[in-house]
Amino acid sequence: MKYRYGGIGLQEVLPAIGLVLAPFLLVALQPDLGSAGVFLFILAGMAVVACVRWKVLALFAAAAATAGPVLWHFMKEYQRQRVLTFMNPELDPLGAGYHVIQSKIAVGSGGIIGKGYLQGTQGALRFLPEQHTDFAFAVFSEEWGFLGSLLLLVLFLLLVYRLFFLTVRSQDRFASFACGGIAVFFLTHIVINLAMVCGLFPVVGIPLPFVSYGGSSMLTNMMALGAAANLSRSRFTFQGAGRRDPGSLPDLRGEFPGHPGEKPTHRLSTVPLASRRSNTGPSLTRNSLRNSPGSAVRVVTVSAPESSAASPSGRDAGSNGGTSRRPAGESTVSRSNRTR
């Protein structure tokens, strides 16, 4: 996927749509329309994170509005009943509307500070079905009231905010998109579950992250947070960091007697500036630089290429203009570019 001025076009989005439609259809055929719809919400959120053009987003919205009447004919009878009772739960107070009615009673009876831990009537007396999974927030609101529910909502918002913060600050495009998708994943589950419990959304099997009972849900949430924590390290990584132009490195040919015409290997490193110099000349050694305080200095570490050619005889240390003989493969530090 390539960035373009003005946003990403439809051609770049089509592969992502194909990847989402495959799991969407498989989950919808189970049938589990609620979980399948999460894929579409994540796709829409990722489209916004990826800066898709507004014309493409408008096209998706028009396609979703057109598919609504078509989807109604493929829905099961109990799914249609859930949509109808969402608009008016009193149509079937002892059937499809029973969950929503009891959930509203539990949320409203908590008041400001709640009834206390394990003191709620709707949960303790089993009036509220599925109180440990989909409607766990209703039991929490009844026991801890408005203040406890507000605190839980603030914690969820902080989690989503931090994920979107990593999305914006990540220097790597893949890490940015992945963190954005994880943020939309949590935001979708939180909004749908809370709206469903309060009667603002049809009843679907969407758990509340880290609150609803379920091993697979908890495992998925922890894996998502682990992936986001791993991807968060990329916000300190800059693409192209550490690359140097080979032409800017010094040419040290002739520094090694016995190897004419062969260019040694260069390696840049940054070490503290030594407070003393070696006795043989102005060149610095690694031992003198290792533990010496001072400012940083860029040092070129040179490794001579291995060769079987012998150096000229009769030249001892200091007889060739101060250049001593060094065995092949020995590393030295020379030509320091000091920066104070």
mmCIF file of C-alpha atoms in Angstrom:
data_model
loop_
_atom_site.group_PDB
_atom_site.id
_atom_site.type_symbol
_atom_site.label_atom_id
_atom_site.label_comp_id
_atom_site.label_asym_id
_atom_site.label_seq_id
_atom_site.Cartn_x
_atom_site.Cartn_y
_atom_site.Cartn_z
ATOM 1 C CA MET A 1 0.000 0.000 0.000
ATOM 2 C CA LYS A 2 1.443 3.372 -1.008
ATOM 3 C CA TYR A 3 0.845 6.813 0.392
ATOM 4 C CA ARG A 4 -0.475 9.317 -2.092
ATOM 5 C CA TYR A 5 -1.185 12.988 -1.804
ATOM 6 C CA GLY A 6 -4.847 13.361 -0.922
ATOM 7 C CA GLY A 7 -5.269 9.910 0.621
ATOM 8 C CA ILE A 8 -5.373 6.265 -0.427
ATOM 9 C CA GLY A 9 -7.558 5.396 -3.393
ATOM 10 C CA LEU A 10 -9.984 2.572 -4.037
ATOM 11 C CA GLN A 11 -7.448 0.465 -5.901
ATOM 12 C CA GLU A 12 -5.199 0.210 -2.845
ATOM 13 C CA VAL A 13 -8.148 -0.585 -0.529
ATOM 14 C CA LEU A 14 -9.569 -3.500 -2.552
ATOM 15 C CA PRO A 15 -6.996 -6.074 -1.297
ATOM 16 C CA ALA A 16 -7.839 -5.166 2.297
ATOM 17 C CA ILE A 17 -11.546 -5.605 1.594
ATOM 18 C CA GLY A 18 -10.877 -9.054 0.172
ATOM 19 C CA LEU A 19 -8.951 -10.062 3.299
ATOM 20 C CA VAL A 20 -11.802 -8.944 5.561
ATOM 21 C CA LEU A 21 -14.666 -10.478 3.571
ATOM 22 C CA ALA A 22 -13.305 -14.031 3.933
ATOM 23 C CA PRO A 23 -13.528 -14.221 7.778
ATOM 24 C CA PHE A 24 -16.685 -12.085 7.743
ATOM 25 C CA LEU A 25 -18.565 -14.599 5.603
ATOM 26 C CA LEU A 26 -17.272 -17.594 7.573
ATOM 27 C CA VAL A 27 -18.388 -16.122 10.906
ATOM 28 C CA ALA A 28 -21.712 -14.893 9.499
ATOM 29 C CA LEU A 29 -22.549 -18.396 8.251
ATOM 30 C CA GLN A 30 -22.269 -19.899 11.760
ATOM 31 C CA PRO A 31 -24.503 -17.745 12.273
ATOM 32 C CA ASP A 32 -22.886 -15.066 14.436
ATOM 33 C CA LEU A 33 -23.780 -11.760 12.870
ATOM 34 C CA GLY A 34 -22.583 -9.706 15.827
ATOM 35 C CA SER A 35 -19.006 -11.017 15.777
ATOM 36 C CA ALA A 36 -18.973 -10.836 11.978
ATOM 37 C CA GLY A 37 -19.963 -7.180 12.109
ATOM 38 C CA VAL A 38 -16.874 -6.438 14.227
ATOM 39 C CA PHE A 39 -14.715 -7.170 11.163
ATOM 40 C CA LEU A 40 -16.543 -4.488 9.204
ATOM 41 C CA PHE A 41 -16.164 -1.943 12.003
ATOM 42 C CA ILE A 42 -12.441 -2.665 12.206
ATOM 43 C CA LEU A 43 -12.165 -2.285 8.428
ATOM 44 C CA ALA A 44 -13.925 1.093 8.594
ATOM 45 C CA GLY A 45 -11.669 2.248 11.422
ATOM 46 C CA MET A 46 -8.542 1.123 9.596
ATOM 47 C CA ALA A 47 -9.700 3.038 6.531
ATOM 48 C CA VAL A 48 -9.820 6.209 8.608
ATOM 49 C CA VAL A 49 -6.427 5.502 10.200
ATOM 50 C CA ALA A 50 -4.862 4.848 6.780
ATOM 51 C CA CYS A 51 -6.170 8.193 5.439
ATOM 52 C CA VAL A 52 -8.436 6.756 2.758
ATOM 53 C CA ARG A 53 -9.976 9.400 0.518
ATOM 54 C CA TRP A 54 -13.325 10.728 1.624
ATOM 55 C CA LYS A 55 -14.897 9.756 -1.690
ATOM 56 C CA VAL A 56 -13.993 6.120 -1.046
ATOM 57 C CA LEU A 57 -15.420 6.356 2.479
ATOM 58 C CA ALA A 58 -18.641 7.821 1.091
ATOM 59 C CA LEU A 59 -18.805 4.948 -1.384
ATOM 60 C CA PHE A 60 -18.464 2.438 1.460
ATOM 61 C CA ALA A 61 -21.213 4.181 3.447
ATOM 62 C CA ALA A 62 -23.553 4.105 0.455
ATOM 63 C CA ALA A 63 -22.803 0.414 -0.119
ATOM 64 C CA ALA A 64 -23.537 -0.387 3.551
ATOM 65 C CA ALA A 65 -26.850 1.499 3.408
ATOM 66 C CA THR A 66 -27.808 -0.372 0.250
ATOM 67 C CA ALA A 67 -26.872 -3.759 1.724
ATOM 68 C CA GLY A 68 -29.117 -3.228 4.763
ATOM 69 C CA PRO A 69 -32.428 -4.253 3.129
ATOM 70 C CA VAL A 70 -30.694 -7.155 1.376
ATOM 71 C CA LEU A 71 -29.191 -8.385 4.634
ATOM 72 C CA TRP A 72 -32.619 -8.368 6.287
ATOM 73 C CA HIS A 73 -33.798 -11.211 4.035
ATOM 74 C CA PHE A 74 -30.804 -13.386 4.982
ATOM 75 C CA MET A 75 -31.180 -12.895 8.735
ATOM 76 C CA LYS A 76 -32.567 -15.619 10.994
ATOM 77 C CA GLU A 77 -35.904 -15.138 12.717
ATOM 78 C CA TYR A 78 -34.369 -14.555 16.156
ATOM 79 C CA GLN A 79 -32.012 -11.972 14.655
ATOM 80 C CA ARG A 80 -34.924 -10.050 13.166
ATOM 81 C CA GLN A 81 -36.710 -10.226 16.504
ATOM 82 C CA ARG A 82 -33.687 -8.679 18.237
ATOM 83 C CA VAL A 83 -33.726 -5.735 15.864
ATOM 84 C CA LEU A 84 -37.461 -5.189 16.392
ATOM 85 C CA THR A 85 -37.209 -5.394 20.197
ATOM 86 C CA PHE A 86 -34.286 -2.954 20.089
ATOM 87 C CA MET A 87 -36.685 -0.345 18.765
ATOM 88 C CA ASN A 88 -39.414 -1.308 21.257
ATOM 89 C CA PRO A 89 -38.452 -3.857 23.977
ATOM 90 C CA GLU A 90 -42.057 -3.920 25.261
ATOM 91 C CA LEU A 91 -43.158 -5.847 22.164
ATOM 92 C CA ASP A 92 -41.901 -9.067 23.773
ATOM 93 C CA PRO A 93 -41.125 -8.354 27.455
ATOM 94 C CA LEU A 94 -40.810 -12.024 28.399
ATOM 95 C CA GLY A 95 -38.965 -13.121 25.264
ATOM 96 C CA ALA A 96 -36.534 -11.207 23.061
ATOM 97 C CA GLY A 97 -36.954 -7.974 25.040
ATOM 98 C CA TYR A 98 -36.379 -9.566 28.454
ATOM 99 C CA HIS A 99 -32.595 -9.128 28.397
ATOM 100 C CA VAL A 100 -32.733 -5.425 27.600
ATOM 101 C CA ILE A 101 -35.446 -4.658 30.144
ATOM 102 C CA GLN A 102 -33.643 -6.403 33.016
ATOM 103 C CA SER A 103 -30.346 -4.838 32.007
ATOM 104 C CA LYS A 104 -31.823 -1.329 32.146
ATOM 105 C CA ILE A 105 -33.267 -2.065 35.587
ATOM 106 C CA ALA A 106 -29.862 -3.239 36.838
ATOM 107 C CA VAL A 107 -28.003 -0.206 35.489
ATOM 108 C CA GLY A 108 -30.567 2.273 36.806
ATOM 109 C CA SER A 109 -30.937 0.723 40.268
ATOM 110 C CA GLY A 110 -27.233 1.216 41.029
ATOM 111 C CA GLY A 111 -27.675 4.938 41.612
ATOM 112 C CA ILE A 112 -24.643 7.113 42.266
ATOM 113 C CA ILE A 113 -22.513 4.890 44.501
ATOM 114 C CA GLY A 114 -24.144 1.511 43.873
ATOM 115 C CA LYS A 115 -25.551 -1.136 46.207
ATOM 116 C CA GLY A 116 -22.201 -2.604 47.214
ATOM 117 C CA TYR A 117 -20.145 -5.621 46.239
ATOM 118 C CA LEU A 118 -22.368 -8.716 45.735
ATOM 119 C CA GLN A 119 -25.382 -6.755 46.996
ATOM 120 C CA GLY A 120 -27.170 -6.269 43.678
ATOM 121 C CA THR A 121 -30.634 -7.767 43.394
ATOM 122 C CA GLN A 122 -30.770 -8.228 39.621
ATOM 123 C CA GLY A 123 -27.573 -10.255 39.590
ATOM 124 C CA ALA A 124 -27.846 -12.090 42.896
ATOM 125 C CA LEU A 125 -31.476 -13.151 42.350
ATOM 126 C CA ARG A 126 -30.779 -14.255 38.749
ATOM 127 C CA PHE A 127 -33.192 -11.848 37.132
ATOM 128 C CA LEU A 128 -30.540 -10.782 34.645
ATOM 129 C CA PRO A 129 -29.511 -13.546 32.211
ATOM 130 C CA GLU A 130 -25.959 -13.903 30.910
ATOM 131 C CA GLN A 131 -24.734 -11.724 33.740
ATOM 132 C CA HIS A 132 -21.195 -13.145 33.651
ATOM 133 C CA THR A 133 -20.613 -12.676 29.901
ATOM 134 C CA ASP A 134 -22.452 -10.197 27.682
ATOM 135 C CA PHE A 135 -24.254 -8.321 30.495
ATOM 136 C CA ALA A 136 -21.401 -8.203 33.010
ATOM 137 C CA PHE A 137 -21.357 -4.413 32.862
ATOM 138 C CA ALA A 138 -24.979 -4.283 34.062
ATOM 139 C CA VAL A 139 -24.031 -6.200 37.214
ATOM 140 C CA PHE A 140 -20.979 -3.972 37.698
ATOM 141 C CA SER A 141 -23.118 -0.821 37.379
ATOM 142 C CA GLU A 142 -25.656 -2.108 39.877
ATOM 143 C CA GLU A 143 -23.023 -2.892 42.491
ATOM 144 C CA TRP A 144 -20.706 0.121 42.005
ATOM 145 C CA GLY A 145 -23.115 2.734 40.682
ATOM 146 C CA PHE A 146 -22.456 5.678 38.424
ATOM 147 C CA LEU A 147 -19.063 6.529 39.931
ATOM 148 C CA GLY A 148 -17.692 3.019 39.496
ATOM 149 C CA SER A 149 -19.003 2.833 35.944
ATOM 150 C CA LEU A 150 -17.445 6.205 35.162
ATOM 151 C CA LEU A 151 -14.090 5.041 36.527
ATOM 152 C CA LEU A 152 -14.209 1.896 34.392
ATOM 153 C CA LEU A 153 -15.114 3.944 31.334
ATOM 154 C CA VAL A 154 -12.191 6.313 31.965
ATOM 155 C CA LEU A 155 -9.790 3.356 32.162
ATOM 156 C CA PHE A 156 -11.083 2.051 28.854
ATOM 157 C CA LEU A 157 -10.698 5.477 27.266
ATOM 158 C CA LEU A 158 -7.115 5.734 28.537
ATOM 159 C CA LEU A 159 -6.320 2.375 26.976
ATOM 160 C CA VAL A 160 -7.770 3.389 23.616
ATOM 161 C CA TYR A 161 -6.102 6.806 23.798
ATOM 162 C CA ARG A 162 -2.711 5.225 24.409
ATOM 163 C CA LEU A 163 -3.145 2.894 21.440
ATOM 164 C CA PHE A 164 -4.064 5.806 19.171
ATOM 165 C CA PHE A 165 -1.081 7.719 20.576
ATOM 166 C CA LEU A 166 1.188 4.884 19.461
ATOM 167 C CA THR A 167 -0.554 4.944 16.091
ATOM 168 C CA VAL A 168 0.334 8.587 15.560
ATOM 169 C CA ARG A 169 3.871 8.460 16.976
ATOM 170 C CA SER A 170 5.082 5.236 15.335
ATOM 171 C CA GLN A 171 7.739 5.869 12.703
ATOM 172 C CA ASP A 172 7.063 2.575 10.928
ATOM 173 C CA ARG A 173 3.964 2.451 8.731
ATOM 174 C CA PHE A 174 3.144 -1.178 9.534
ATOM 175 C CA ALA A 175 3.400 -0.514 13.272
ATOM 176 C CA SER A 176 1.182 2.541 12.922
ATOM 177 C CA PHE A 177 -1.519 0.622 11.045
ATOM 178 C CA ALA A 178 -1.331 -2.359 13.414
ATOM 179 C CA CYS A 179 -1.685 -0.197 16.535
ATOM 180 C CA GLY A 180 -4.570 1.632 14.887
ATOM 181 C CA GLY A 181 -6.317 -1.661 14.129
ATOM 182 C CA ILE A 182 -5.860 -2.866 17.715
ATOM 183 C CA ALA A 183 -7.247 0.433 19.013
ATOM 184 C CA VAL A 184 -10.305 0.127 16.772
ATOM 185 C CA PHE A 185 -10.710 -3.501 17.882
ATOM 186 C CA PHE A 186 -10.952 -2.522 21.567
ATOM 187 C CA LEU A 187 -13.041 0.568 20.856
ATOM 188 C CA THR A 188 -15.567 -1.454 18.846
ATOM 189 C CA HIS A 189 -16.029 -4.047 21.590
ATOM 190 C CA ILE A 190 -16.338 -1.416 24.306
ATOM 191 C CA VAL A 191 -18.843 0.797 22.481
ATOM 192 C CA ILE A 192 -21.048 -2.052 21.230
ATOM 193 C CA ASN A 193 -21.194 -3.832 24.599
ATOM 194 C CA LEU A 194 -21.949 -0.707 26.628
ATOM 195 C CA ALA A 195 -24.550 0.454 24.116
ATOM 196 C CA MET A 196 -26.161 -2.998 24.096
ATOM 197 C CA VAL A 197 -26.379 -3.109 27.908
ATOM 198 C CA CYS A 198 -27.986 0.341 28.003
ATOM 199 C CA GLY A 199 -30.476 -0.501 25.251
ATOM 200 C CA LEU A 200 -28.844 1.681 22.593
ATOM 201 C CA PHE A 201 -27.837 -1.210 20.338
ATOM 202 C CA PRO A 202 -29.406 -4.578 19.439
ATOM 203 C CA VAL A 203 -28.398 -7.498 21.636
ATOM 204 C CA VAL A 204 -25.345 -9.230 20.126
ATOM 205 C CA GLY A 205 -22.727 -11.568 21.542
ATOM 206 C CA ILE A 206 -19.934 -9.005 21.952
ATOM 207 C CA PRO A 207 -18.016 -9.328 25.258
ATOM 208 C CA LEU A 208 -16.636 -6.406 27.241
ATOM 209 C CA PRO A 209 -12.799 -6.583 27.182
ATOM 210 C CA PHE A 210 -11.210 -7.734 30.471
ATOM 211 C CA VAL A 211 -14.619 -7.789 32.205
ATOM 212 C CA SER A 212 -16.781 -10.431 30.518
ATOM 213 C CA TYR A 213 -16.083 -14.066 31.296
ATOM 214 C CA GLY A 214 -14.428 -16.071 28.527
ATOM 215 C CA GLY A 215 -11.034 -17.654 28.024
ATOM 216 C CA SER A 216 -10.776 -17.050 24.296
ATOM 217 C CA SER A 217 -11.769 -13.398 24.680
ATOM 218 C CA MET A 218 -9.215 -12.812 27.430
ATOM 219 C CA LEU A 219 -6.497 -14.575 25.440
ATOM 220 C CA THR A 220 -7.256 -12.469 22.364
ATOM 221 C CA ASN A 221 -7.174 -9.237 24.364
ATOM 222 C CA MET A 222 -3.869 -10.084 26.011
ATOM 223 C CA MET A 223 -2.321 -11.061 22.685
ATOM 224 C CA ALA A 224 -3.481 -7.766 21.176
ATOM 225 C CA LEU A 225 -1.934 -5.770 24.021
ATOM 226 C CA GLY A 226 1.282 -7.773 23.755
ATOM 227 C CA ALA A 227 1.510 -7.050 20.050
ATOM 228 C CA ALA A 228 0.863 -3.352 20.667
ATOM 229 C CA ALA A 229 3.554 -3.256 23.365
ATOM 230 C CA ASN A 230 6.028 -4.847 20.971
ATOM 231 C CA LEU A 231 5.102 -2.480 18.158
ATOM 232 C CA SER A 232 5.425 0.533 20.457
ATOM 233 C CA ARG A 233 9.210 0.185 20.301
ATOM 234 C CA SER A 234 9.148 1.190 16.647
ATOM 235 C CA ARG A 235 8.240 4.776 17.559
ATOM 236 C CA PHE A 236 11.913 5.206 18.491
ATOM 237 C CA THR A 237 13.120 3.703 15.208
ATOM 238 C CA PHE A 238 13.623 5.947 12.210
ATOM 239 C CA GLN A 239 13.767 4.482 8.757
ATOM 240 C CA GLY A 240 17.248 4.838 7.296
ATOM 241 C CA ALA A 241 18.861 5.497 10.665
ATOM 242 C CA GLY A 242 22.480 4.507 10.916
ATOM 243 C CA ARG A 243 23.088 4.484 7.175
ATOM 244 C CA ARG A 244 26.181 6.320 5.985
ATOM 245 C CA ASP A 245 27.366 7.189 2.544
ATOM 246 C CA PRO A 246 30.318 4.887 1.774
ATOM 247 C CA GLY A 247 31.936 7.720 -0.176
ATOM 248 C CA SER A 248 32.204 9.833 2.983
ATOM 249 C CA LEU A 249 34.474 7.298 4.712
ATOM 250 C CA PRO A 250 38.220 8.050 4.616
ATOM 251 C CA ASP A 251 40.483 6.138 2.250
ATOM 252 C CA LEU A 252 43.099 4.445 4.386
ATOM 253 C CA ARG A 253 45.083 2.728 1.653
ATOM 254 C CA GLY A 254 48.728 2.514 2.441
ATOM 255 C CA GLU A 255 48.192 2.407 6.196
ATOM 256 C CA PHE A 256 49.026 -1.292 6.241
ATOM 257 C CA PRO A 257 52.442 -2.256 4.837
ATOM 258 C CA GLY A 258 52.468 -5.399 2.795
ATOM 259 C CA HIS A 259 48.959 -4.922 1.408
ATOM 260 C CA PRO A 260 49.321 -2.443 -1.440
ATOM 261 C CA GLY A 261 46.194 -1.526 -3.347
ATOM 262 C CA GLU A 262 43.804 -3.233 -0.890
ATOM 263 C CA LYS A 263 41.291 -1.084 0.919
ATOM 264 C CA PRO A 264 40.586 -2.125 4.514
ATOM 265 C CA THR A 265 37.147 -2.404 6.107
ATOM 266 C CA HIS A 266 35.746 0.672 7.869
ATOM 267 C CA ARG A 267 33.396 0.805 10.803
ATOM 268 C CA LEU A 268 32.114 3.919 12.522
ATOM 269 C CA SER A 269 31.653 4.047 16.265
ATOM 270 C CA THR A 270 31.234 6.727 18.922
ATOM 271 C CA VAL A 271 33.347 6.568 22.079
ATOM 272 C CA PRO A 272 34.342 9.092 24.802
ATOM 273 C CA LEU A 273 37.167 11.454 24.007
ATOM 274 C CA ALA A 274 40.356 10.336 25.705
ATOM 275 C CA SER A 275 42.096 12.649 28.092
ATOM 276 C CA ARG A 276 45.518 11.268 27.126
ATOM 277 C CA ARG A 277 47.224 10.084 23.979
ATOM 278 C CA SER A 278 49.473 7.157 23.234
ATOM 279 C CA ASN A 279 53.249 7.540 23.338
ATOM 280 C CA THR A 280 53.774 6.707 19.652
ATOM 281 C CA GLY A 281 51.840 9.625 18.227
ATOM 282 C CA PRO A 282 48.513 11.380 17.998
ATOM 283 C CA SER A 283 46.548 8.217 17.154
ATOM 284 C CA LEU A 284 44.137 6.957 19.865
ATOM 285 C CA THR A 285 43.777 3.411 21.080
ATOM 286 C CA ARG A 286 40.564 1.687 22.147
ATOM 287 C CA ASN A 287 41.908 0.950 25.629
ATOM 288 C CA SER A 288 42.603 4.621 26.255
ATOM 289 C CA LEU A 289 39.140 5.599 25.004
ATOM 290 C CA ARG A 290 37.081 2.993 26.785
ATOM 291 C CA ASN A 291 36.931 4.389 30.325
ATOM 292 C CA SER A 292 38.074 7.976 29.815
ATOM 293 C CA PRO A 293 35.641 10.828 30.540
ATOM 294 C CA GLY A 294 35.045 13.624 28.136
ATOM 295 C CA SER A 295 33.072 14.504 25.049
ATOM 296 C CA ALA A 296 32.218 12.096 22.264
ATOM 297 C CA VAL A 297 34.486 11.449 19.322
ATOM 298 C CA ARG A 298 33.786 9.541 16.142
ATOM 299 C CA VAL A 299 36.395 6.857 15.584
ATOM 300 C CA VAL A 300 37.088 4.770 12.512
ATOM 301 C CA THR A 301 37.925 1.171 13.317
ATOM 302 C CA VAL A 302 39.999 -0.407 10.556
ATOM 303 C CA SER A 303 40.427 -4.115 9.914
ATOM 304 C CA ALA A 304 43.122 -5.114 7.458
ATOM 305 C CA PRO A 305 42.169 -7.759 4.869
ATOM 306 C CA GLU A 306 43.723 -11.154 5.318
ATOM 307 C CA SER A 307 46.553 -11.830 2.907
ATOM 308 C CA SER A 308 49.464 -14.245 2.705
ATOM 309 C CA ALA A 309 51.833 -11.637 1.252
ATOM 310 C CA ALA A 310 54.697 -10.793 3.623
ATOM 311 C CA SER A 311 55.554 -7.229 4.407
ATOM 312 C CA PRO A 312 58.952 -5.864 3.253
ATOM 313 C CA SER A 313 61.800 -7.074 5.419
ATOM 314 C CA GLY A 314 64.195 -4.896 7.273
ATOM 315 C CA ARG A 315 61.561 -2.463 8.500
ATOM 316 C CA ASP A 316 61.077 -2.423 12.192
ATOM 317 C CA ALA A 317 58.832 -0.253 14.321
ATOM 318 C CA GLY A 318 59.330 3.441 13.678
ATOM 319 C CA SER A 319 61.731 3.074 10.723
ATOM 320 C CA ASN A 320 59.107 3.753 8.048
ATOM 321 C CA GLY A 321 58.070 7.234 8.940
ATOM 322 C CA GLY A 322 56.582 6.162 12.276
ATOM 323 C CA THR A 323 54.481 3.375 10.744
ATOM 324 C CA SER A 324 54.870 0.061 12.568
ATOM 325 C CA ARG A 325 54.231 -3.382 11.185
ATOM 326 C CA ARG A 326 50.868 -4.939 12.157
ATOM 327 C CA PRO A 327 49.742 -8.540 11.710
ATOM 328 C CA ALA A 328 46.912 -9.219 9.256
ATOM 329 C CA GLY A 329 43.434 -9.004 10.773
ATOM 330 C CA GLU A 330 44.498 -6.840 13.739
ATOM 331 C CA SER A 331 42.144 -3.957 14.526
ATOM 332 C CA THR A 332 43.440 -0.481 15.244
ATOM 333 C CA VAL A 333 41.922 2.910 15.771
ATOM 334 C CA SER A 334 43.215 5.759 13.681
ATOM 335 C CA ARG A 335 42.299 8.976 11.995
ATOM 336 C CA SER A 336 39.991 10.173 14.708
ATOM 337 C CA ASN A 337 37.552 12.874 13.779
ATOM 338 C CA ARG A 338 37.232 14.661 17.066
ATOM 339 C CA THR A 339 34.105 16.625 17.793
ATOM 340 C CA ARG A 340 33.973 18.634 20.966
#
